[in-house]
Amino acid sequence: MTTSATQCLLRMVEEQHALEDYQGGVPRWCNGCGDNAILAAVQRLCRDYDLAPEKTAFVSGIGCSSRFPHYMKTYGFHGIHGRALPIAEGVKMSRPDLHVFVNTGDGDCCSIGAAHWIHAVRYNMNLTLLLHDNHVYGLTKKQASPTSPIGMKSNTTPRGAWLEALNPLTVTLGVQNVSFVAQAVDWIPELLYDIFAAAYRHKGFSFVRIIQRCPEFLPKMFDPWLHDPQRTLLLMHENGVRIGAGTAKLYRNQREHDPSNLHLAREVASMEDPIPVGILYRNESVPCYEDIRHAGELHTSEQVRAGLEAEFDKYTIWPDKGTAGGEASAAVRG
């Protein structure tokens, strides 16, 4: 018995995915690493929004966080150091119908990949970027990163880091066309998921910084915030994330924050203690680059051939028939 094309299409539309449909290889991160919490939240997001694995792609660079595509049973691209964003942008330009996520670390994004990060904000393509920020290079065994605090001792700064840490939130909020900026922490799973969901739903470049623990090289760095809930500031607003009763009861340091106010978002982003958690800024009116450039348009074979011929003609050496003796001489046609 054969199945009609219509029945196949209906089956594809009605198909529901379980959590196991997104679980790839067994994670090799350290026990207690914040990457595990991020992975769990993302897999839950894919299931709840029923993202088809064959229509979803995760792109990464180099670092502990960048092993992420290996642990998702979707399409993925494990790129080179600092180059996750241009790869993801290329994917989105050629296939704007795909759900594209980028996983990067504080070294991968904020150091070697800083130029791509800045221009990705400006392009405002419909991507979701998750910045795993543990303040240290973990994969290469404890070197200072751009977000390492002053005085942090590492293999590259044995006497302590000399420079003030870069703040990814304030940098992103200072770039033209910024449209979504949020911050999460790995130890509040409810808000971690809700912030990811809000970022995914936003049409445009969603920048989410996740402050996460590194149990191997900085095991006690965030203990003061874990032991004192008052040092975490929850950002409240009707257009922000939802905060459950249990979380609100534990984290009572809350503040009404309008995510449409860019000036206020920059002020909140500058805070380090308490750590602000929630949506800092959101602007739905910023146009996406792939829409401006009409990405994903199909071209006929004739159009492709004509385009290639036009490019080849720029460098073709044509014979000059007007030379004496009938012998051709070479001339470059511009």
XYZ file of C-alpha atoms in Angstrom, residues 23-278:
256
model
C 19.336 14.507 22.646
C 22.526 13.797 20.738
C 25.824 12.519 22.118
C 26.493 12.154 25.830
C 27.848 15.504 27.126
C 31.513 15.468 28.151
C 31.353 18.611 30.250
C 32.502 18.501 33.869
C 30.009 17.645 36.592
C 28.451 20.872 37.797
C 29.331 22.814 34.636
C 26.701 25.396 33.729
C 26.728 24.129 30.137
C 24.675 21.137 31.280
C 21.874 23.397 32.528
C 21.943 25.390 29.300
C 21.720 22.203 27.219
C 18.748 20.930 29.240
C 16.903 24.236 28.814
C 17.548 24.350 25.064
C 16.394 20.756 24.515
C 13.239 21.511 26.483
C 12.697 24.628 24.351
C 12.992 22.614 21.139
C 10.478 20.090 22.425
C 7.951 22.638 23.726
C 8.036 24.655 20.507
C 8.157 21.453 18.456
C 11.105 22.540 16.351
C 11.642 19.950 13.647
C 15.211 18.601 14.055
C 15.728 18.697 10.295
C 14.768 22.394 10.290
C 16.976 23.391 13.229
C 20.697 24.176 13.224
C 23.212 24.883 15.984
C 26.449 26.644 15.081
C 29.461 27.108 17.350
C 33.108 28.135 17.369
C 35.753 26.725 19.724
C 35.588 26.225 23.485
C 33.751 24.154 26.070
C 30.448 25.779 25.104
C 31.119 25.155 21.433
C 30.767 21.393 21.819
C 27.042 22.126 21.972
C 26.145 20.947 18.416
C 27.517 17.482 19.231
C 24.899 17.065 21.949
C 21.901 18.133 19.861
C 20.225 15.686 17.475
C 19.724 18.425 14.892
C 21.882 19.870 12.159
C 25.034 21.467 13.524
C 28.297 23.065 12.501
C 31.313 23.106 14.816
C 33.334 25.928 13.311
C 36.705 27.493 14.033
C 37.620 29.885 16.820
C 35.540 33.055 16.824
C 33.805 32.367 13.519
C 30.461 30.942 14.624
C 28.478 34.054 13.706
C 29.532 34.460 10.053
C 28.826 30.758 9.517
C 25.396 31.086 11.118
C 24.675 34.202 9.067
C 25.558 32.317 5.884
C 23.193 29.515 6.868
C 20.403 31.985 7.556
C 20.932 33.867 4.294
C 20.733 30.692 2.232
C 18.007 29.035 4.335
C 15.956 31.703 6.162
C 13.351 29.040 6.956
C 15.679 27.295 9.434
C 15.754 27.874 13.197
C 19.374 28.909 13.754
C 21.064 29.039 17.174
C 24.625 30.084 17.986
C 26.513 28.812 21.046
C 29.688 30.659 21.935
C 31.861 31.420 24.944
C 33.299 34.571 26.489
C 36.616 33.928 24.743
C 35.187 32.714 21.443
C 32.746 35.623 21.114
C 34.308 38.517 23.024
C 37.960 38.061 22.026
C 38.822 36.571 18.635
C 35.216 36.796 17.478
C 34.527 40.330 18.716
C 34.328 41.939 15.260
C 31.776 39.358 14.079
C 29.763 39.829 17.282
C 29.534 43.605 16.793
C 28.439 43.362 13.171
C 25.976 40.559 13.910
C 24.189 42.964 16.245
C 24.142 45.574 13.476
C 22.804 43.138 10.850
C 20.030 41.994 13.223
C 19.487 38.673 11.487
C 16.902 36.345 12.989
C 19.344 34.283 15.079
C 19.452 33.321 18.744
C 22.911 33.702 20.282
C 23.658 32.094 23.648
C 26.844 33.449 25.224
C 28.156 30.958 27.797
C 30.140 33.282 30.080
C 32.158 31.567 32.817
C 34.878 34.286 32.889
C 37.682 31.898 31.905
C 39.064 29.860 29.003
C 38.068 26.384 30.115
C 38.889 24.128 27.167
C 42.495 25.335 27.031
C 42.864 25.012 30.800
C 42.456 28.295 32.670
C 43.575 31.373 30.801
C 42.088 34.801 31.459
C 39.252 35.788 29.103
C 37.934 39.265 28.241
C 35.299 38.903 30.982
C 37.710 37.787 33.728
C 37.541 40.147 36.730
C 40.508 42.227 37.875
C 42.831 40.216 40.070
C 41.786 36.788 38.792
C 44.828 34.516 38.738
C 45.172 32.230 35.758
C 47.855 30.542 33.674
C 48.223 33.708 31.598
C 47.810 36.121 34.534
C 49.601 34.391 37.451
C 49.758 37.681 39.374
C 46.137 38.484 38.637
C 44.299 40.027 35.674
C 45.236 43.673 35.156
C 42.301 44.939 33.091
C 38.723 45.644 34.031
C 36.390 42.959 32.669
C 34.527 43.612 29.443
C 30.762 43.762 29.925
C 29.048 41.947 27.012
C 25.687 43.533 27.842
C 26.778 47.167 27.697
C 28.819 46.516 24.549
C 25.863 44.926 22.756
C 23.492 47.682 23.864
C 25.863 50.245 22.392
C 25.697 48.884 18.824
C 23.353 50.273 16.187
C 20.258 48.128 15.419
C 20.380 46.190 18.701
C 16.982 44.546 19.133
C 17.111 42.002 21.998
C 19.420 41.691 25.005
C 18.857 39.492 28.048
C 20.836 37.968 30.899
C 20.384 34.658 32.701
C 22.250 32.613 35.307
C 22.639 28.857 35.168
C 21.473 28.288 38.755
C 17.868 29.476 38.185
C 16.601 26.908 35.648
C 13.064 28.310 35.453
C 14.244 31.731 34.310
C 16.964 30.209 32.141
C 14.292 28.450 30.110
C 11.889 31.408 30.022
C 14.600 33.789 28.809
C 15.639 31.340 26.085
C 12.004 31.040 25.005
C 11.603 34.827 24.816
C 14.821 35.086 22.788
C 13.667 32.415 20.357
C 10.276 34.089 19.847
C 11.893 37.450 19.089
C 12.284 38.167 15.374
C 15.803 39.529 15.077
C 19.213 39.010 16.643
C 18.611 37.780 20.189
C 21.660 38.156 22.436
C 21.490 36.190 25.686
C 24.381 36.245 28.109
C 24.365 33.330 30.559
C 26.544 33.704 33.625
C 27.630 30.145 34.322
C 29.813 28.272 36.746
C 33.083 26.537 35.924
C 33.574 23.897 38.664
C 37.037 22.978 37.426
C 38.888 26.298 37.307
C 36.647 28.797 39.159
C 34.709 26.555 41.562
C 33.838 29.217 44.140
C 33.539 32.379 42.033
C 29.742 32.606 42.204
C 29.242 31.132 45.687
C 28.309 34.542 47.188
C 25.402 34.840 44.721
C 24.325 31.247 45.261
C 24.265 31.629 49.035
C 22.552 35.031 49.078
C 19.488 35.323 46.773
C 19.357 39.063 47.470
C 22.396 39.473 45.238
C 20.306 38.469 42.217
C 17.949 41.139 40.823
C 14.919 39.832 38.936
C 13.655 42.208 36.242
C 9.852 42.344 36.294
C 7.549 43.594 33.525
C 4.400 42.518 31.719
C 6.456 42.277 28.517
C 9.314 40.470 30.249
C 9.657 36.897 31.502
C 7.213 35.199 33.848
C 8.419 34.501 37.348
C 6.795 31.612 39.170
C 5.625 31.830 42.742
C 8.417 29.603 44.048
C 11.167 31.578 42.343
C 9.616 34.902 43.389
C 9.456 33.737 46.994
C 13.137 32.792 47.049
C 14.455 35.719 44.969
C 12.686 38.674 46.536
C 14.998 41.323 45.148
C 12.829 42.385 42.211
C 12.574 45.498 40.093
C 10.063 46.772 37.562
C 11.949 47.215 34.306
C 10.525 48.293 30.944
C 12.524 46.474 28.220
C 11.583 49.084 25.613
C 13.695 51.733 27.379
C 17.194 51.587 25.875
C 18.678 54.176 28.234
C 17.392 52.300 31.277
C 18.590 48.999 29.807
C 22.126 50.356 29.585
C 21.934 51.497 33.181
C 20.782 48.087 34.399
C 23.382 46.308 32.234
C 26.144 48.128 34.106
C 25.158 46.490 37.388
C 27.371 43.660 38.643
C 26.141 43.203 42.209
C 23.304 42.384 42.342
C 23.284 40.507 39.043
C 20.302 41.566 36.894
C 18.386 38.629 35.425
C 15.716 38.997 32.749
